[in-house]
Amino acid sequence: MAIPSLIQRFTVQWLSRPLILSATIALTVACGRSTDTPDTTDTPDTPVRLAAGTSDTIIVNSRIRIFLPVQALDAKGRALVAPAIRYSRTSGDSLPLTPNGELACPRRGDAVVRATLGHLFASFVVLCRPVAYVRISGPVQFVLGDSLLSKPQAIPVAAYDSTWHAVSQLAGIFDVSNSAVATFHGGSLTPRSRGITIVSAQVGAHEGRSGVHVYQRVGSLAALDTELRAPPHQRLFAVPIRLAPGESLRHALPPGDWMLSTQAPTPDGPREMKVRTENATCQPNLLNDPGRFGCHAGPDAAVIVYRPAARGDTASVAGYLLVRWLFR
């Protein structure tokens, strides 16, 4: 059975940190028809307008040739199969544009391009923003049963050119490999059920990927003894913990392979709680998150959640211990 997939196109502007803003870039677009064009707006399947997406601004992140995404639309806004649209650059940087609309972006540049189809014409601003690297910070994590940590999240995408300078305008495609676990709504990722999936962002010819982990809030550490009855792919549990500085909690860790980490009560909050184990072989996940540990637990293993002592700090802090089954 094929895994369900949901794809969503995105156009974004760069913020002070690599978060996606669900918005298009608004630039001036000239679109019209010559004065001698007959009125065909009531004729079906007759092109009346040339358009390129919702903003009529074209962002190109690919260093290899692509066709400009300009379409001929009828009076109802439907795309038509039309004769070849012709293109020419009217101003701006000298970008490698062919008359049939093929364009590559070997370097950064801006130009105004005129598209012509019979008596129809439109001028579009083309922004060349070549991308060489795409990254998604992750994993993207949710906790079902927590009103804050189950809210939709924007996907933290960052893109860079060949010199590792941030690229400020992006156009591409989001893909979630299993939409039963999480899906897109309004440009953000929304959890649907406990489980693991992958989110990817394709920008130009490059792609970034990250895991999406949807945990279920449970009552206490004691729940780990009974939640093993769940199927392995749904063994993702968020255990609520509250600790004062210097305090710790210890509980038996069921035999098997686990990913252990902590989560602050807010998505971007500091994780003041730490994790260690006894009688388990663990490796830190250095490439993704040094606060996460992959552990093989034997029959006498235990997990300890603790909060380091801090001089002058006596307040209790809430958070979660995240426990996820690992497949080997």
mmCIF file of C-alpha atoms in Angstrom:
data_model
loop_
_atom_site.group_PDB
_atom_site.id
_atom_site.type_symbol
_atom_site.label_atom_id
_atom_site.label_comp_id
_atom_site.label_asym_id
_atom_site.label_seq_id
_atom_site.Cartn_x
_atom_site.Cartn_y
_atom_site.Cartn_z
ATOM 1 C CA MET A 1 0.000 0.000 0.000
ATOM 2 C CA ALA A 2 1.389 3.381 -0.915
ATOM 3 C CA ILE A 3 2.058 5.790 1.932
ATOM 4 C CA PRO A 4 -0.206 8.834 1.603
ATOM 5 C CA SER A 5 1.615 12.007 0.687
ATOM 6 C CA LEU A 6 0.641 15.658 0.723
ATOM 7 C CA ILE A 7 2.491 18.240 -1.356
ATOM 8 C CA GLN A 8 2.179 21.988 -1.007
ATOM 9 C CA ARG A 9 3.929 24.703 -2.973
ATOM 10 C CA PHE A 10 5.354 27.619 -1.078
ATOM 11 C CA THR A 11 6.745 31.064 -1.775
ATOM 12 C CA VAL A 12 8.481 32.719 1.146
ATOM 13 C CA GLN A 13 10.475 35.701 2.260
ATOM 14 C CA TRP A 14 13.494 35.529 4.527
ATOM 15 C CA LEU A 15 13.016 36.452 8.189
ATOM 16 C CA SER A 16 15.646 37.205 10.832
ATOM 17 C CA ARG A 17 15.786 33.470 11.512
ATOM 18 C CA PRO A 18 15.050 30.557 9.164
ATOM 19 C CA LEU A 19 11.297 30.255 9.610
ATOM 20 C CA ILE A 20 8.809 30.041 6.815
ATOM 21 C CA LEU A 21 6.308 32.845 6.491
ATOM 22 C CA SER A 22 3.203 31.829 4.610
ATOM 23 C CA ALA A 23 3.116 34.834 2.294
ATOM 24 C CA THR A 24 3.942 35.740 -1.259
ATOM 25 C CA ILE A 25 6.138 38.563 -2.411
ATOM 26 C CA ALA A 26 4.074 41.390 -3.860
ATOM 27 C CA LEU A 27 5.678 43.287 -6.729
ATOM 28 C CA THR A 28 4.285 45.472 -9.471
ATOM 29 C CA VAL A 29 3.029 43.452 -12.427
ATOM 30 C CA ALA A 30 1.899 44.856 -15.747
ATOM 31 C CA CYS A 31 -0.614 42.660 -17.501
ATOM 32 C CA GLY A 32 -2.968 43.548 -20.305
ATOM 33 C CA ARG A 33 -4.133 43.277 -23.860
ATOM 34 C CA SER A 34 -3.473 45.451 -26.835
ATOM 35 C CA THR A 35 -6.273 47.893 -27.680
ATOM 36 C CA ASP A 36 -7.129 46.157 -30.922
ATOM 37 C CA THR A 37 -7.841 42.801 -29.256
ATOM 38 C CA PRO A 38 -11.440 41.679 -29.800
ATOM 39 C CA ASP A 39 -13.581 41.045 -26.720
ATOM 40 C CA THR A 40 -13.471 37.277 -26.198
ATOM 41 C CA THR A 41 -14.109 37.107 -22.461
ATOM 42 C CA ASP A 42 -17.366 35.221 -22.981
ATOM 43 C CA THR A 43 -15.865 32.708 -25.388
ATOM 44 C CA PRO A 44 -15.000 29.385 -23.710
ATOM 45 C CA ASP A 45 -11.413 28.127 -23.895
ATOM 46 C CA THR A 46 -10.151 31.499 -25.086
ATOM 47 C CA PRO A 47 -7.042 32.840 -23.300
ATOM 48 C CA VAL A 48 -7.689 36.255 -21.787
ATOM 49 C CA ARG A 49 -4.786 36.613 -19.376
ATOM 50 C CA LEU A 50 -1.208 35.446 -18.761
ATOM 51 C CA ALA A 51 -0.288 34.682 -15.156
ATOM 52 C CA ALA A 52 2.512 33.156 -13.095
ATOM 53 C CA GLY A 53 1.180 31.938 -9.751
ATOM 54 C CA THR A 54 -0.709 34.025 -7.228
ATOM 55 C CA SER A 55 1.616 37.027 -7.154
ATOM 56 C CA ASP A 56 2.711 37.172 -10.798
ATOM 57 C CA THR A 57 6.270 37.414 -9.510
ATOM 58 C CA ILE A 58 8.619 34.617 -10.521
ATOM 59 C CA ILE A 59 11.320 33.448 -8.118
ATOM 60 C CA VAL A 60 13.882 31.086 -9.649
ATOM 61 C CA ASN A 61 16.192 29.215 -7.261
ATOM 62 C CA SER A 62 17.558 26.709 -9.764
ATOM 63 C CA ARG A 63 20.994 26.996 -11.344
ATOM 64 C CA ILE A 64 19.921 24.602 -14.098
ATOM 65 C CA ARG A 65 17.463 25.535 -16.848
ATOM 66 C CA ILE A 66 13.758 25.570 -16.094
ATOM 67 C CA PHE A 67 10.731 26.858 -17.995
ATOM 68 C CA LEU A 68 9.160 29.985 -16.550
ATOM 69 C CA PRO A 69 5.811 28.985 -14.969
ATOM 70 C CA VAL A 70 3.601 31.297 -17.028
ATOM 71 C CA GLN A 71 0.139 30.057 -17.988
ATOM 72 C CA ALA A 72 -2.621 31.237 -20.293
ATOM 73 C CA LEU A 73 -5.917 31.551 -18.393
ATOM 74 C CA ASP A 74 -9.481 31.813 -19.629
ATOM 75 C CA ALA A 75 -12.122 34.187 -18.260
ATOM 76 C CA LYS A 76 -12.840 31.795 -15.377
ATOM 77 C CA GLY A 77 -9.172 31.547 -14.378
ATOM 78 C CA ARG A 78 -8.667 28.066 -15.807
ATOM 79 C CA ALA A 79 -5.306 27.160 -17.324
ATOM 80 C CA LEU A 80 -5.489 26.411 -21.049
ATOM 81 C CA VAL A 81 -3.395 24.417 -23.435
ATOM 82 C CA ALA A 82 -2.236 27.277 -25.620
ATOM 83 C CA PRO A 83 0.254 27.814 -28.411
ATOM 84 C CA ALA A 84 3.791 28.586 -27.352
ATOM 85 C CA ILE A 85 4.214 31.712 -25.261
ATOM 86 C CA ARG A 86 7.191 33.842 -26.348
ATOM 87 C CA TYR A 87 9.479 35.645 -23.936
ATOM 88 C CA SER A 88 11.914 38.553 -24.010
ATOM 89 C CA ARG A 89 13.825 40.501 -21.381
ATOM 90 C CA THR A 90 12.854 44.181 -21.334
ATOM 91 C CA SER A 91 15.030 45.506 -18.504
ATOM 92 C CA GLY A 92 17.236 44.527 -15.596
ATOM 93 C CA ASP A 93 20.120 42.090 -15.393
ATOM 94 C CA SER A 94 21.158 40.064 -18.418
ATOM 95 C CA LEU A 95 19.786 36.663 -17.440
ATOM 96 C CA PRO A 96 20.154 33.632 -19.763
ATOM 97 C CA LEU A 97 16.576 33.588 -21.095
ATOM 98 C CA THR A 98 15.514 31.833 -24.308
ATOM 99 C CA PRO A 99 12.506 32.909 -26.453
ATOM 100 C CA ASN A 100 10.562 29.814 -25.330
ATOM 101 C CA GLY A 101 10.948 30.701 -21.639
ATOM 102 C CA GLU A 102 13.886 28.584 -20.506
ATOM 103 C CA LEU A 103 15.872 30.305 -17.786
ATOM 104 C CA ALA A 104 18.803 29.354 -15.561
ATOM 105 C CA CYS A 105 20.124 31.290 -12.568
ATOM 106 C CA PRO A 106 23.895 30.813 -12.403
ATOM 107 C CA ARG A 107 24.092 34.047 -10.391
ATOM 108 C CA ARG A 108 21.868 36.420 -8.461
ATOM 109 C CA GLY A 109 19.969 38.951 -10.567
ATOM 110 C CA ASP A 110 16.660 40.724 -11.226
ATOM 111 C CA ALA A 111 14.994 41.325 -14.582
ATOM 112 C CA VAL A 112 11.669 42.251 -16.125
ATOM 113 C CA VAL A 113 10.461 39.683 -18.659
ATOM 114 C CA ARG A 114 7.676 40.184 -21.196
ATOM 115 C CA ALA A 115 5.526 37.194 -22.126
ATOM 116 C CA THR A 116 3.481 37.349 -25.344
ATOM 117 C CA LEU A 117 0.723 35.110 -26.702
ATOM 118 C CA GLY A 118 -0.951 36.531 -29.780
ATOM 119 C CA HIS A 119 -2.474 39.855 -28.721
ATOM 120 C CA LEU A 120 -1.992 39.072 -24.999
ATOM 121 C CA PHE A 121 1.041 40.258 -23.089
ATOM 122 C CA ALA A 122 2.242 40.422 -19.484
ATOM 123 C CA SER A 123 5.383 41.704 -17.799
ATOM 124 C CA PHE A 124 6.782 39.809 -14.828
ATOM 125 C CA VAL A 125 9.582 40.568 -12.414
ATOM 126 C CA VAL A 126 11.945 37.589 -12.339
ATOM 127 C CA LEU A 127 14.143 37.189 -9.251
ATOM 128 C CA CYS A 128 17.138 34.898 -9.701
ATOM 129 C CA ARG A 129 18.145 33.547 -6.297
ATOM 130 C CA PRO A 130 20.276 30.448 -6.903
ATOM 131 C CA VAL A 131 20.258 27.895 -4.082
ATOM 132 C CA ALA A 132 22.949 25.289 -3.445
ATOM 133 C CA TYR A 133 21.954 23.966 0.003
ATOM 134 C CA VAL A 134 18.613 23.463 1.761
ATOM 135 C CA ARG A 135 18.294 22.626 5.448
ATOM 136 C CA ILE A 136 15.326 21.934 7.747
ATOM 137 C CA SER A 137 16.098 22.192 11.457
ATOM 138 C CA GLY A 138 14.644 19.277 13.276
ATOM 139 C CA PRO A 139 13.159 17.105 14.257
ATOM 140 C CA VAL A 140 9.815 18.911 14.211
ATOM 141 C CA GLN A 141 8.075 17.682 17.365
ATOM 142 C CA PHE A 142 4.518 17.755 18.663
ATOM 143 C CA VAL A 143 2.846 16.536 21.860
ATOM 144 C CA LEU A 144 -0.777 15.507 21.455
ATOM 145 C CA GLY A 145 -2.737 16.320 24.587
ATOM 146 C CA ASP A 146 -0.788 19.528 25.212
ATOM 147 C CA SER A 147 -2.668 22.583 23.964
ATOM 148 C CA LEU A 148 0.524 24.516 23.166
ATOM 149 C CA LEU A 149 2.799 21.776 21.832
ATOM 150 C CA SER A 150 0.093 20.395 19.524
ATOM 151 C CA LYS A 151 -0.428 23.694 17.681
ATOM 152 C CA PRO A 152 0.538 23.951 13.977
ATOM 153 C CA GLN A 153 4.159 24.892 13.366
ATOM 154 C CA ALA A 154 5.883 26.665 10.499
ATOM 155 C CA ILE A 155 8.629 24.523 8.985
ATOM 156 C CA PRO A 156 12.118 25.875 9.833
ATOM 157 C CA VAL A 157 13.647 25.953 6.334
ATOM 158 C CA ALA A 158 16.973 27.632 5.587
ATOM 159 C CA ALA A 159 18.549 27.912 2.132
ATOM 160 C CA TYR A 160 22.040 29.028 1.101
ATOM 161 C CA ASP A 161 23.980 29.796 -2.053
ATOM 162 C CA SER A 162 27.260 28.109 -3.004
ATOM 163 C CA THR A 163 29.197 30.382 -0.609
ATOM 164 C CA TRP A 164 26.849 29.565 2.293
ATOM 165 C CA HIS A 165 25.219 32.987 2.304
ATOM 166 C CA ALA A 166 21.512 32.881 3.182
ATOM 167 C CA VAL A 167 19.097 33.170 0.260
ATOM 168 C CA SER A 168 16.264 35.524 1.095
ATOM 169 C CA GLN A 169 13.499 34.557 -1.364
ATOM 170 C CA LEU A 170 12.474 30.952 -1.934
ATOM 171 C CA ALA A 171 9.936 29.167 -4.102
ATOM 172 C CA GLY A 172 9.489 25.446 -3.853
ATOM 173 C CA ILE A 173 7.463 22.463 -2.725
ATOM 174 C CA PHE A 174 6.731 20.933 0.681
ATOM 175 C CA ASP A 175 6.096 17.221 0.955
ATOM 176 C CA VAL A 176 4.967 15.125 3.936
ATOM 177 C CA SER A 177 5.566 11.430 3.343
ATOM 178 C CA ASN A 178 2.725 10.251 5.590
ATOM 179 C CA SER A 179 -0.201 12.646 5.873
ATOM 180 C CA ALA A 180 -1.887 10.358 8.417
ATOM 181 C CA VAL A 181 0.715 11.553 10.965
ATOM 182 C CA ALA A 182 0.912 15.240 9.977
ATOM 183 C CA THR A 183 -0.445 17.444 7.227
ATOM 184 C CA PHE A 184 -0.260 21.014 5.929
ATOM 185 C CA HIS A 185 -2.909 23.613 6.650
ATOM 186 C CA GLY A 186 -2.409 27.264 5.792
ATOM 187 C CA GLY A 187 1.314 26.894 5.263
ATOM 188 C CA SER A 188 1.989 25.207 8.630
ATOM 189 C CA LEU A 189 2.432 21.603 9.679
ATOM 190 C CA THR A 190 -0.376 20.199 11.823
ATOM 191 C CA PRO A 191 -0.155 16.917 13.802
ATOM 192 C CA ARG A 192 -2.874 14.356 13.225
ATOM 193 C CA SER A 193 -1.878 11.149 15.032
ATOM 194 C CA ARG A 194 0.955 9.653 17.048
ATOM 195 C CA GLY A 195 3.793 8.492 14.822
ATOM 196 C CA ILE A 196 6.810 9.431 12.721
ATOM 197 C CA THR A 197 7.030 10.854 9.220
ATOM 198 C CA ILE A 198 9.357 12.935 7.054
ATOM 199 C CA VAL A 199 8.899 16.511 5.856
ATOM 200 C CA SER A 200 10.911 17.725 2.876
ATOM 201 C CA ALA A 201 11.352 21.074 1.145
ATOM 202 C CA GLN A 202 12.521 21.145 -2.475
ATOM 203 C CA VAL A 203 13.983 24.476 -3.581
ATOM 204 C CA GLY A 204 15.387 24.588 -7.090
ATOM 205 C CA ALA A 205 17.314 21.362 -7.648
ATOM 206 C CA HIS A 206 18.035 20.824 -3.952
ATOM 207 C CA GLU A 207 16.106 19.303 -1.069
ATOM 208 C CA GLY A 208 16.144 19.434 2.724
ATOM 209 C CA ARG A 209 14.539 16.792 4.914
ATOM 210 C CA SER A 210 13.733 16.355 8.576
ATOM 211 C CA GLY A 211 11.853 13.990 10.820
ATOM 212 C CA VAL A 212 8.431 14.813 12.242
ATOM 213 C CA HIS A 213 7.702 13.171 15.600
ATOM 214 C CA VAL A 214 4.204 13.259 17.085
ATOM 215 C CA TYR A 215 4.146 12.147 20.739
ATOM 216 C CA GLN A 216 1.195 11.346 22.976
ATOM 217 C CA ARG A 217 1.019 12.870 26.454
ATOM 218 C CA VAL A 218 0.735 10.182 29.156
ATOM 219 C CA GLY A 219 0.047 10.437 32.872
ATOM 220 C CA SER A 220 3.398 9.629 34.445
ATOM 221 C CA LEU A 221 6.591 7.595 34.124
ATOM 222 C CA ALA A 222 4.649 4.574 35.314
ATOM 223 C CA ALA A 223 2.753 4.644 32.014
ATOM 224 C CA LEU A 224 5.874 3.354 30.228
ATOM 225 C CA ASP A 225 5.213 -0.082 31.730
ATOM 226 C CA THR A 226 1.807 -0.376 30.052
ATOM 227 C CA GLU A 227 2.205 1.699 26.878
ATOM 228 C CA LEU A 228 4.443 -1.004 25.389
ATOM 229 C CA ARG A 229 1.205 -2.652 24.370
ATOM 230 C CA ALA A 230 0.960 -0.074 21.593
ATOM 231 C CA PRO A 231 2.287 -1.054 18.137
ATOM 232 C CA PRO A 232 6.015 -0.188 17.801
ATOM 233 C CA HIS A 233 5.418 2.589 15.251
ATOM 234 C CA GLN A 234 3.141 4.351 17.796
ATOM 235 C CA ARG A 235 5.433 4.095 20.819
ATOM 236 C CA LEU A 236 6.012 7.825 21.186
ATOM 237 C CA PHE A 237 5.234 9.059 24.688
ATOM 238 C CA ALA A 238 5.592 12.448 26.365
ATOM 239 C CA VAL A 239 5.835 12.125 30.143
ATOM 240 C CA PRO A 240 5.038 15.349 32.071
ATOM 241 C CA ILE A 241 7.762 16.206 34.593
ATOM 242 C CA ARG A 242 8.064 19.029 37.124
ATOM 243 C CA LEU A 243 11.370 19.487 38.949
ATOM 244 C CA ALA A 244 13.033 22.031 41.210
ATOM 245 C CA PRO A 245 16.780 22.672 40.840
ATOM 246 C CA GLY A 246 18.713 19.643 42.083
ATOM 247 C CA GLU A 247 15.716 17.280 41.938
ATOM 248 C CA SER A 248 15.526 14.069 39.869
ATOM 249 C CA LEU A 249 13.129 11.270 38.995
ATOM 250 C CA ARG A 250 14.104 7.658 38.279
ATOM 251 C CA HIS A 251 12.090 4.913 36.607
ATOM 252 C CA ALA A 252 12.744 1.546 35.035
ATOM 253 C CA LEU A 253 13.239 1.719 31.273
ATOM 254 C CA PRO A 254 11.581 -1.204 29.493
ATOM 255 C CA PRO A 255 13.966 -3.431 27.506
ATOM 256 C CA GLY A 256 14.476 -2.384 23.902
ATOM 257 C CA ASP A 257 15.866 0.436 21.803
ATOM 258 C CA TRP A 258 14.718 3.966 22.699
ATOM 259 C CA MET A 259 15.326 7.589 21.780
ATOM 260 C CA LEU A 260 15.310 9.741 24.917
ATOM 261 C CA SER A 261 15.175 13.534 25.137
ATOM 262 C CA THR A 262 13.406 16.337 26.969
ATOM 263 C CA GLN A 263 11.029 19.032 25.777
ATOM 264 C CA ALA A 264 10.415 22.464 27.287
ATOM 265 C CA PRO A 265 6.780 23.497 27.889
ATOM 266 C CA THR A 266 7.024 25.764 24.817
ATOM 267 C CA PRO A 267 8.305 24.770 21.351
ATOM 268 C CA ASP A 268 11.373 27.045 21.496
ATOM 269 C CA GLY A 269 11.869 27.223 25.258
ATOM 270 C CA PRO A 270 15.085 26.222 27.075
ATOM 271 C CA ARG A 271 15.306 22.588 28.071
ATOM 272 C CA GLU A 272 16.340 22.852 31.702
ATOM 273 C CA MET A 273 15.823 19.134 32.334
ATOM 274 C CA LYS A 274 18.485 16.588 31.453
ATOM 275 C CA VAL A 275 18.442 12.829 30.858
ATOM 276 C CA ARG A 276 20.798 10.033 31.815
ATOM 277 C CA THR A 277 20.446 6.271 32.069
ATOM 278 C CA GLU A 278 21.681 3.341 34.106
ATOM 279 C CA ASN A 279 22.472 -0.100 32.666
ATOM 280 C CA ALA A 280 21.803 1.066 29.124
ATOM 281 C CA THR A 281 24.143 1.665 26.205
ATOM 282 C CA CYS A 282 23.506 5.160 24.809
ATOM 283 C CA GLN A 283 24.908 7.339 22.046
ATOM 284 C CA PRO A 284 24.206 11.079 21.709
ATOM 285 C CA ASN A 285 22.594 12.255 18.478
ATOM 286 C CA LEU A 286 25.332 14.805 17.755
ATOM 287 C CA LEU A 287 24.404 15.580 14.141
ATOM 288 C CA ASN A 288 20.828 16.514 14.947
ATOM 289 C CA ASP A 289 20.414 17.303 18.627
ATOM 290 C CA PRO A 290 23.092 16.617 21.266
ATOM 291 C CA GLY A 291 20.356 16.500 23.914
ATOM 292 C CA ARG A 292 18.856 13.343 22.387
ATOM 293 C CA PHE A 293 20.186 9.868 23.117
ATOM 294 C CA GLY A 294 19.663 6.584 21.317
ATOM 295 C CA CYS A 295 19.775 3.829 23.951
ATOM 296 C CA HIS A 296 19.691 0.040 24.083
ATOM 297 C CA ALA A 297 18.079 -0.926 27.374
ATOM 298 C CA GLY A 298 18.564 -4.312 29.011
ATOM 299 C CA PRO A 299 16.375 -5.900 31.699
ATOM 300 C CA ASP A 300 17.765 -3.716 34.532
ATOM 301 C CA ALA A 301 17.915 -0.352 32.733
ATOM 302 C CA ALA A 302 16.610 2.878 34.224
ATOM 303 C CA VAL A 303 16.046 6.410 32.967
ATOM 304 C CA ILE A 304 16.773 9.400 35.204
ATOM 305 C CA VAL A 305 15.386 12.878 34.515
ATOM 306 C CA TYR A 306 17.135 15.582 36.528
ATOM 307 C CA ARG A 307 17.504 19.324 36.762
ATOM 308 C CA PRO A 308 20.959 20.688 37.606
ATOM 309 C CA ALA A 309 21.194 22.763 40.762
ATOM 310 C CA ALA A 310 21.354 26.524 40.278
ATOM 311 C CA ARG A 311 22.436 28.944 42.983
ATOM 312 C CA GLY A 312 19.574 31.134 44.141
ATOM 313 C CA ASP A 313 16.978 29.331 41.969
ATOM 314 C CA THR A 314 14.303 27.373 43.826
ATOM 315 C CA ALA A 315 11.382 27.546 41.400
ATOM 316 C CA SER A 316 9.976 24.363 39.887
ATOM 317 C CA VAL A 317 9.950 24.005 36.113
ATOM 318 C CA ALA A 318 7.644 21.841 34.000
ATOM 319 C CA GLY A 319 8.577 19.947 30.875
ATOM 320 C CA TYR A 320 8.424 16.550 29.233
ATOM 321 C CA LEU A 321 10.526 13.429 28.962
ATOM 322 C CA LEU A 322 10.143 12.210 25.376
ATOM 323 C CA VAL A 323 10.433 8.454 24.889
ATOM 324 C CA ARG A 324 10.381 7.013 21.385
ATOM 325 C CA TRP A 325 10.826 3.443 20.179
ATOM 326 C CA LEU A 326 13.734 2.941 17.787
ATOM 327 C CA PHE A 327 13.698 0.488 14.910
ATOM 328 C CA ARG A 328 16.971 -1.323 14.263
#
